[in-house]
XYZ file of C-alpha atoms in Angstrom:
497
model
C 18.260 -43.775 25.097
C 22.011 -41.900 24.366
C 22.457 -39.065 26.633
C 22.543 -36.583 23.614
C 19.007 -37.162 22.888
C 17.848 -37.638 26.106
C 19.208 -34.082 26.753
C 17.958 -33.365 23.046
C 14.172 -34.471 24.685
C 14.303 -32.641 27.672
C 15.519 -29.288 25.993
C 12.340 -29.733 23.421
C 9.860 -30.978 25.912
C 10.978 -27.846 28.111
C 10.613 -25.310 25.330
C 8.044 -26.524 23.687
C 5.763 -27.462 27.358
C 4.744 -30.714 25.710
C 3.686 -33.124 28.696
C 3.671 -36.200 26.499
C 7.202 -37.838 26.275
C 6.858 -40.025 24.130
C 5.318 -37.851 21.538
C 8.578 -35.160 21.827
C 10.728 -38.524 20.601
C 8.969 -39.184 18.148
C 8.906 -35.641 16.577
C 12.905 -35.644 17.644
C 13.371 -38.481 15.239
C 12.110 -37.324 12.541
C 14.653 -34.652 12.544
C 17.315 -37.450 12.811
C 17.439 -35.664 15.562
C 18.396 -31.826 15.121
C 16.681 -29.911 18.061
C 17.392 -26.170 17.089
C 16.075 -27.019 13.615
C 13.006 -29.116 15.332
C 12.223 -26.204 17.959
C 12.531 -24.105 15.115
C 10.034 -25.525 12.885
C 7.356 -26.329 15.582
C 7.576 -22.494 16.258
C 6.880 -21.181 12.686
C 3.980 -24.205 12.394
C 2.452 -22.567 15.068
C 3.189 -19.173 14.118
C 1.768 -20.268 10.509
C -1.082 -22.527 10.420
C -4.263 -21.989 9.468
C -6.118 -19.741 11.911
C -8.933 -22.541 12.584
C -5.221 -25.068 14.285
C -3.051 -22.202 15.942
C -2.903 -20.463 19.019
C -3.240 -17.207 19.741
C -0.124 -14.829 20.120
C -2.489 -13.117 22.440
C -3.019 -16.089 24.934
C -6.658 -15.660 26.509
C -5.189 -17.220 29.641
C -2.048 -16.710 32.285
C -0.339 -20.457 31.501
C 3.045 -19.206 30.566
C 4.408 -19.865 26.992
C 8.290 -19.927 25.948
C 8.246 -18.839 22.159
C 4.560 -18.857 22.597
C 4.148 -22.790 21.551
C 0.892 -24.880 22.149
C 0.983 -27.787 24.975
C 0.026 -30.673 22.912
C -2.083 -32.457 24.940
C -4.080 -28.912 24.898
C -8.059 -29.263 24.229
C -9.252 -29.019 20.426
C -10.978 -25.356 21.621
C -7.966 -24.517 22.968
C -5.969 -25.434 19.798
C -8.314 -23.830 17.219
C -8.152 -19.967 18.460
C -7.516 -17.607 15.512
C -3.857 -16.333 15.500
C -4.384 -12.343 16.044
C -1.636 -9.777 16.662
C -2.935 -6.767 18.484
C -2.171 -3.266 17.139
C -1.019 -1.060 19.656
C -3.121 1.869 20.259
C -6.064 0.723 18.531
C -9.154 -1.568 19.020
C -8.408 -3.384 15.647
C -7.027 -6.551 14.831
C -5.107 -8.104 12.317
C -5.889 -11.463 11.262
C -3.190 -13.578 9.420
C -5.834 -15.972 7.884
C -5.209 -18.449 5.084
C -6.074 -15.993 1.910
C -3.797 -13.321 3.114
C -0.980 -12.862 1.146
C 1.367 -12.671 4.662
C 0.146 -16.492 5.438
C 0.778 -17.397 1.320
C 4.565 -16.147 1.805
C 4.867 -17.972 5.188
C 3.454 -21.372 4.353
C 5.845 -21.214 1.130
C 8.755 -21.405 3.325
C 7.570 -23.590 5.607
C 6.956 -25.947 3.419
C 10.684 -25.546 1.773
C 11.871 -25.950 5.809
C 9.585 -29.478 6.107
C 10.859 -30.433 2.634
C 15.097 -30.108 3.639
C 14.378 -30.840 7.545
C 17.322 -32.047 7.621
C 19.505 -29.243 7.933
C 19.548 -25.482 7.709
C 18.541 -23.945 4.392
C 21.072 -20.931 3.326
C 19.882 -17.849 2.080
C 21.016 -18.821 -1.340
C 18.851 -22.004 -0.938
C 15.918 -19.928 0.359
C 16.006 -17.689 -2.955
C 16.630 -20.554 -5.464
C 13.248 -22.584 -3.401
C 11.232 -18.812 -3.889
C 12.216 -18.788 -7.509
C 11.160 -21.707 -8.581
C 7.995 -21.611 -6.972
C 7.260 -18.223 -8.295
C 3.688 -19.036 -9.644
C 2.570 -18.849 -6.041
C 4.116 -16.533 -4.411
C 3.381 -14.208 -7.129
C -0.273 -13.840 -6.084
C 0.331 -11.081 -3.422
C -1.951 -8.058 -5.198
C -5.381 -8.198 -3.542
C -7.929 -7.206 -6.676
C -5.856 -7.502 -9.106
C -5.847 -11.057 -10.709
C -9.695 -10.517 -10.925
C -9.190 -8.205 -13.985
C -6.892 -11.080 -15.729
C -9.789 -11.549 -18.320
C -10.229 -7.559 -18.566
C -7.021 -5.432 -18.979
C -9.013 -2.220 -19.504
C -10.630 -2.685 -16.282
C -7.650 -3.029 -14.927
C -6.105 -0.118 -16.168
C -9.148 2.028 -15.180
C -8.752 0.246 -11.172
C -5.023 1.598 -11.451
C -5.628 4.917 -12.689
C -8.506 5.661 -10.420
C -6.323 4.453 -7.512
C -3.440 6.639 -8.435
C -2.963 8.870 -5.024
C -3.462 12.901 -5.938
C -5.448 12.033 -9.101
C -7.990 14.406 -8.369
C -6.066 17.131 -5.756
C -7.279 20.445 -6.466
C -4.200 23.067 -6.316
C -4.401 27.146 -6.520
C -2.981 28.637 -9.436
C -3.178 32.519 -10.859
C -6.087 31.700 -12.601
C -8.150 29.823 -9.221
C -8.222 26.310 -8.587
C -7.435 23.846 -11.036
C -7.231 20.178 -11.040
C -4.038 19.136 -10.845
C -2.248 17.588 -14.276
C 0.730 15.026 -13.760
C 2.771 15.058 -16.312
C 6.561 13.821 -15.006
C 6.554 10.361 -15.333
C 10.095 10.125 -16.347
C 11.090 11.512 -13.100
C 9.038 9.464 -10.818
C 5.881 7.278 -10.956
C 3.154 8.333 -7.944
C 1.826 6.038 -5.511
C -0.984 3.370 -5.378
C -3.913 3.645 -2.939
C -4.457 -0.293 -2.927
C -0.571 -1.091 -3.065
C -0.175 1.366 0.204
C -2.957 -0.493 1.440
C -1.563 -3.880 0.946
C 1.297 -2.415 2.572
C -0.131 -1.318 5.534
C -2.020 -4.390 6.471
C -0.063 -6.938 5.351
C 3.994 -5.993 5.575
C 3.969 -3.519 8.171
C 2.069 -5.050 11.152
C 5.026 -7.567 10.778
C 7.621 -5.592 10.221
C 10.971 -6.141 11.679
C 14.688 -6.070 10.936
C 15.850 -8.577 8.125
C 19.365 -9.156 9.856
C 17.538 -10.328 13.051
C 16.893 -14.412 12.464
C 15.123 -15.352 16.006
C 11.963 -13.936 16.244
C 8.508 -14.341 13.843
C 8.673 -10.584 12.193
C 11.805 -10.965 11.442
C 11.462 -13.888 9.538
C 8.470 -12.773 7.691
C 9.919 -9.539 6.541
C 12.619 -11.444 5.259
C 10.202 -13.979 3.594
C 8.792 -10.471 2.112
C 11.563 -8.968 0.931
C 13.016 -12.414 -0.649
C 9.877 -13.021 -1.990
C 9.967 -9.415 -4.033
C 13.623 -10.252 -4.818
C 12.284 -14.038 -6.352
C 9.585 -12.085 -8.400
C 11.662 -9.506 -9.820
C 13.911 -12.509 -11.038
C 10.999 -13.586 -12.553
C 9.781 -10.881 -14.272
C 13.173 -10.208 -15.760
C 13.759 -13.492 -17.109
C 17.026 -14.157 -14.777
C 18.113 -17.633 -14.192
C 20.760 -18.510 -11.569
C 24.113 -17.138 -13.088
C 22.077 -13.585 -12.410
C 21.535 -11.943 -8.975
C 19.348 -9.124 -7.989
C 20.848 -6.447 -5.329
C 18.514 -3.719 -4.056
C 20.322 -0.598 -3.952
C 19.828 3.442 -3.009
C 19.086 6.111 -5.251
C 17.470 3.994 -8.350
C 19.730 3.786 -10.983
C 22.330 5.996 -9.919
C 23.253 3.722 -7.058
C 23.408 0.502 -9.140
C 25.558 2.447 -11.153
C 28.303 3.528 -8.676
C 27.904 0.118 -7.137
C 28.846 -1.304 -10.054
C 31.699 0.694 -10.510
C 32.874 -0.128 -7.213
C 32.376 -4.003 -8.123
C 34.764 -3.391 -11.008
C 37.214 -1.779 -8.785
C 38.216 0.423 -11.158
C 39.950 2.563 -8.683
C 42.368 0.382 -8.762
C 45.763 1.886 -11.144
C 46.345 -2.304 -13.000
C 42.360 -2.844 -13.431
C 41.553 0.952 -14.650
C 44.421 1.232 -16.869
C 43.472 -1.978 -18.706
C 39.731 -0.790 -18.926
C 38.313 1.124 -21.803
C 34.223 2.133 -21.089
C 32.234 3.255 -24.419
C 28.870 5.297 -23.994
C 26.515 6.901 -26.082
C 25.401 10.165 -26.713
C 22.314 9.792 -25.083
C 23.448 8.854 -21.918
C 22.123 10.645 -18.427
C 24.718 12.276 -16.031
C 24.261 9.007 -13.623
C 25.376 6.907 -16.537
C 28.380 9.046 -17.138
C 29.470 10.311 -13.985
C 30.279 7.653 -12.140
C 32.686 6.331 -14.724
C 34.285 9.359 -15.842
C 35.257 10.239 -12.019
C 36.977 7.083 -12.174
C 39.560 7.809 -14.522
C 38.950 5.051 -17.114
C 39.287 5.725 -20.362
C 36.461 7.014 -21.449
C 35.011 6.805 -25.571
C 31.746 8.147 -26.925
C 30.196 6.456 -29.830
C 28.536 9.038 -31.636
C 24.552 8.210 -33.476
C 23.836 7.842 -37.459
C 21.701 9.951 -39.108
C 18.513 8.283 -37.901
C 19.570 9.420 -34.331
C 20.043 6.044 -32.954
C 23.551 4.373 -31.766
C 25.775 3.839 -35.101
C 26.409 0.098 -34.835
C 29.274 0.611 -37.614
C 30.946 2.561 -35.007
C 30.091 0.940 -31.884
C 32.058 -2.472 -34.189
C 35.260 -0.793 -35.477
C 35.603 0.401 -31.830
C 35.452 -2.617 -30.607
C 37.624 -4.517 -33.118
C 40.711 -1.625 -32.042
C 40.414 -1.849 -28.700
C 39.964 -5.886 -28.647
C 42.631 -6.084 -31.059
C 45.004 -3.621 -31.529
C 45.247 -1.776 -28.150
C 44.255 -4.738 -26.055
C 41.707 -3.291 -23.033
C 38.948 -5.137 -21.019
C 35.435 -3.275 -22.662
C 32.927 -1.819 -20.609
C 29.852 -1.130 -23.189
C 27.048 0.753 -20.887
C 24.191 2.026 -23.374
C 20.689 3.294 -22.108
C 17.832 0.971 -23.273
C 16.111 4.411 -23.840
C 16.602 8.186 -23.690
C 15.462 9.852 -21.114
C 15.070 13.541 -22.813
C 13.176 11.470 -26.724
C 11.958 8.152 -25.349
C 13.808 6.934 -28.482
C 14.294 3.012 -27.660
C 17.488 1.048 -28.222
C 18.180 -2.152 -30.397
C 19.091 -4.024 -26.655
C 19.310 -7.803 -28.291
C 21.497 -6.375 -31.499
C 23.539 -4.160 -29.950
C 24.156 -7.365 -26.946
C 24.810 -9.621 -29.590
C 27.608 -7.181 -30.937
C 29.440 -6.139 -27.966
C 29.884 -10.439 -26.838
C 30.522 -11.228 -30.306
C 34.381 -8.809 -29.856
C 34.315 -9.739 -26.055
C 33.125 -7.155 -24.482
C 30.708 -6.602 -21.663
C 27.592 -4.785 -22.354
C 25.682 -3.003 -19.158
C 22.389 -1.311 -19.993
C 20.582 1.871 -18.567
C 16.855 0.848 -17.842
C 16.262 4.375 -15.837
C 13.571 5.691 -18.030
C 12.753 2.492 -20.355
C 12.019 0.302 -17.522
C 8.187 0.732 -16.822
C 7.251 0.621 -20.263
C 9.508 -2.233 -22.007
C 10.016 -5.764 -21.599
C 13.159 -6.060 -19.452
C 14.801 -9.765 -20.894
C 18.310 -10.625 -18.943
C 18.738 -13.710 -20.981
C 16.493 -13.594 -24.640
C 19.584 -16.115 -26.220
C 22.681 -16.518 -24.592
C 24.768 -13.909 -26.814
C 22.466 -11.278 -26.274
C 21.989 -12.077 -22.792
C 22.785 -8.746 -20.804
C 25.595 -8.630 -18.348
C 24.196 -5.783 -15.872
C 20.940 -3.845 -16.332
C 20.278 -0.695 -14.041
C 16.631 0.168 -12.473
C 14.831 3.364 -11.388
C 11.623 1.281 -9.695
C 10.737 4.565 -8.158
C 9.797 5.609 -12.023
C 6.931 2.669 -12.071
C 3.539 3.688 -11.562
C 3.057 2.554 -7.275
C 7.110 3.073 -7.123
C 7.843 5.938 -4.878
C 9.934 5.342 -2.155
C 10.899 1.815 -3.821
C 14.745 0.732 -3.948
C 16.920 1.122 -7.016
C 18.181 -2.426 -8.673
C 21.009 -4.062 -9.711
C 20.674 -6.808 -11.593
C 23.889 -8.687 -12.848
C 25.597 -11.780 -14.096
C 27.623 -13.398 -10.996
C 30.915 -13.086 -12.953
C 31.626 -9.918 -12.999
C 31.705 -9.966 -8.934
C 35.257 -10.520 -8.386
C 36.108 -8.162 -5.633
C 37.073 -9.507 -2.347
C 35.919 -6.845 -0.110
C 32.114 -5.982 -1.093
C 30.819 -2.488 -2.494
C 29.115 -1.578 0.741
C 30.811 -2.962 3.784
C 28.362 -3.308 6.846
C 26.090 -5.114 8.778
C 25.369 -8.802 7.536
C 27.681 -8.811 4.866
C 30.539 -10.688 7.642
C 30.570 -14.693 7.912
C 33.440 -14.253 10.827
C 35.948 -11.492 11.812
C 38.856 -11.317 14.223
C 40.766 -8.273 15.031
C 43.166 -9.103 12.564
C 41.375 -10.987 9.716
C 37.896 -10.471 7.812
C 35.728 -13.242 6.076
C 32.923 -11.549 3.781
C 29.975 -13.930 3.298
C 30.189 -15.641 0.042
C 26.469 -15.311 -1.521
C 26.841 -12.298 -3.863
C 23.192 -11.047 -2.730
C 23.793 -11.091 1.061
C 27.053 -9.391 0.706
C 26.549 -6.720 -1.699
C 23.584 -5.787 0.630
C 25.047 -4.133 3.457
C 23.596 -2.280 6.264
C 19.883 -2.699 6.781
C 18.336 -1.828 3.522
C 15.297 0.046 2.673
C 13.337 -3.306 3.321
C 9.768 -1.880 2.356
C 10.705 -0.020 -0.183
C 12.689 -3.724 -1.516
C 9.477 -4.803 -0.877
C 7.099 -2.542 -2.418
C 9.750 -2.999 -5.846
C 8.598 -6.652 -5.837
C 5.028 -5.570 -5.928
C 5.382 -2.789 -9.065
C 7.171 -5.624 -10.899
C 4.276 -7.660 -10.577
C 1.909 -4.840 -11.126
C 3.036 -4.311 -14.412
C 3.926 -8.360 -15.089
C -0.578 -8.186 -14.625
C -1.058 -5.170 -17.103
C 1.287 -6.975 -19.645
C 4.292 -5.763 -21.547
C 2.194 -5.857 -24.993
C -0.530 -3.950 -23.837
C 2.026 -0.997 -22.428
C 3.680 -1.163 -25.577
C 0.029 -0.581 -27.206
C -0.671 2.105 -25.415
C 2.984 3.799 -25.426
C 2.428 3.721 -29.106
C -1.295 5.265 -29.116
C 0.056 7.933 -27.261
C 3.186 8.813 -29.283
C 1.049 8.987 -32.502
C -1.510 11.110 -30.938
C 1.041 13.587 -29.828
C 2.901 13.203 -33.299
C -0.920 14.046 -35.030
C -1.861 17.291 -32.599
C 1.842 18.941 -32.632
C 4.284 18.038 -35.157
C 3.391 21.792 -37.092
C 3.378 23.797 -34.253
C 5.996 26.093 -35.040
C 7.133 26.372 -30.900
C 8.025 22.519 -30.878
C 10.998 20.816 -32.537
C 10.962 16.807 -32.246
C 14.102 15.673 -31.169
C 15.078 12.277 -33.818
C 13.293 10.338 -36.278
C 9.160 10.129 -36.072
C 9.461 6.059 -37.372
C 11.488 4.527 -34.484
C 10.401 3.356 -30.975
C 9.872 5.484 -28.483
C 7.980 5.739 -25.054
């Protein structure tokens, strides 16, 4: 035997408090040999297998464990104890079993770690394994795939699990039931989501830029697991990333900026960024401040975006004065619900070479959000309010972009995990766009808890919220369009939410 695996064996067989040499290898060889990765994997098998063939974390005896691995030669009773984690300060127990959505996420990965043993998988590996194995990771929602054959149902299970649906407030005139009507703001929270939340994510919650310990690597599988479903749902393919960010929209927005650099004199002096009328203070803000030139394209007579326009503006500055575009529209207003022509409008700004960004802040919960429908009308950069989505308070805002338009060396938000290696002197950022445009440690549930409202309303169905956006609008078209008090702000016949 070479001395490098005989020191390879010893190092496993010490860890791992296997008795039987030979066995420790044989499971060396298999990794050809590559001991971290080996010790590594034995660990999460433990940590993941099916409650009837795992240990407990809990050991119901004194034997000493390092990283809490099984002895091999251990009895089958011995081997079959449920994995439990103990709650502090209460009698209860969690139980990672089989169905759970926690063990579905783990064994996913696991697998992907068995499947390219033999080497390290990089976070940009991890994510492109999650996406295309979306169709089961998906199933995280406990009760909600049971109303797949009945959307009503489902909507009824929703509604009734909507948190302060029934709070009883004082007014001047007594108590009253209290009426929510400020969806455009923000969305209110889910009973069973905060559930699913509180026995499945948080038990196991730990820091996502720690790698060696269990929690750590199931919050990440969590959080890059919400990140692999929001791809999904958005139709993104892997020119497009998706960045968690602050304040909803308004953070994707300034981070986008920053990505653009357009503080810099050369790059904002060669920029030219068109909006509409219609736009929101964070869509205007953040570029204005900048210094960039800055051109409103005024609506037609219907009230929406005046395409004639939006061209001849393009065709001057393309042609005659020469400047990069920046075309960021929102998808739909926030103050008449009046929706955009996304696709056409797309197809217009590539077809004179500009780069179209879109505003999702108030359109996203109730329209189908497609990042790629053909390649010219494929969107460049969209902008997300999740905390607007029904279940999305407290969720984090998204970015979700084509990889091209990253070219700035030094990343929006510097921080934690965004460094591959530094020296006094020198700093290398880490390459994957995701990783490094991430920095600090995010608002992992609420990344989290974004995964699950995209999949919430992937199960109610983009058709049947368009259905019901549309019952709604007519019925408040029929009861107020002659009361004298209101005025309706743009055409009755156009799309609206």
């Amino acid at each position: 035997m070479a001395h490098s695996q005989k020191l390879h064996t010893e190092l496993l067989q010490s860890i791992c408090n296997w008795n039987n040499h030979t066995q420790v290898i044989n499971y060396l060889e298999s990794f050809n040999p590559n001991v971290k990765l080996s010790i590594k994997i034995d660990f999460e098998n433990s940590y993941n297998k099916h409650p009837s063939e795992t240990s407990n974390l809990h050991r119901r005896d004194s034997r000493p464990r390092n990283f809490l691995l099984p002895r091999s030669n251990e009895t089958d009773e011995y081997s079959r104890e449920n994995l439990i984690v103990n709650e502090p300060h209460t009698n209860d127990y969690v139980h990672l079993t089989s169905s759970s959505p926690a063990r579905q996420l783990s064994t996913l990965f696991d697998h992907s770690l068995r499947t390219h043993h033999s080497e390290q998988m990089s976070s940009s590996d991890r994510r492109s394994y999650l996406v295309s194995n979306i169709n089961e990771i998906s199933q995280v929602l406990p009760n909600i795939h049971q109303f797949d054959h009945n959307k009503q149902q489902l909507l009824r299970y929703i509604d009734t699990n909507i948190i302060g649906k029934d709070v009883i407030i004082q007014t001047l005139w007594g108590p009253r039931k209290a009426i929510y009507a400020d969806y455009t703001a923000s969305g209110r929270g889910l009973t069973f989501l905060e559930q699913y939340i509180l026995t499945y994510v948080l038990p196991f919650y730990a820091n996502t830029h720690s790698e060696n310990n269990a929690f750590a690597l199931q919050t990440t599988r969590f959080r890059e697991s919400a990140r692999a479903i929001i791809k999904q749902c958005v139709n993104a393919t892997d020119d497009d990333v998706v960045i968690f960010t602050g304040a909803g929209s308004t953070a994707a927005i300034n981070k986008t900026v920053d990505i653009l650099q357009l503080q810099n004199d050369e790059i904002r002096n060669h920029t030219v960024v068109f909006v509409s009328t219609l736009e929101h203070h964070s869509n205007i803000l953040p570029w204005q401040e900048t210094g960039v030139e800055f051109i409103r394209i005024p609506n037609n007579k219907t009230g929406l975006l005046d395409q004639n326009i939006l061209k001849n503006k393009l065709i001057y500055y393309r042609d005659q004065v020469k400047k990069s575009i920046i075309c960021t529209f929102n998808a739909a207003s926030n103050v008449t619900g009046i929706q955009a022509d996304v696709n056409r409008i797309s197809e217009l700004v590539h077809e004179y070479g500009g780069r179209i960004f879109w505003d999702y802040a108030a359109a996203a919960p109730y329209v189908r959000i497609d990042m790629n429908p053909t390649k010219k009308a494929a969107k460049d950069a969209v902008f997300i309010s999740t905390h607007k989505f029904v279940g999305g308070p407290s969720t984090s805002g998204l970015l979700i972009a084509k990889k091209a338009i990253f070219n700035n060396r030094v990343p929006g938000d510097c921080g934690g995990g965004t460094v591959n290696f530094v020296t006094r002197r020198a700093i290398e950022y880490v390459k994957d766009i995701e990783t490094r445009e991430e920095g600090g440690t995010p608002n992992i549930v609420g990344a989290i808890r974004a995964g699950l409202v995209f999949q919430l309303k992937q199960s109610v169905g983009e058709d049947l919220i368009k259905a019901r956006d549309n019952e709604l609008v007519q019925r408040f078209f029929q009861r107020f369009q002659n009361n004298p008090t209101l005025i309706i702000l743009g055409p009755q016949d156009v799309s609206r939410h």
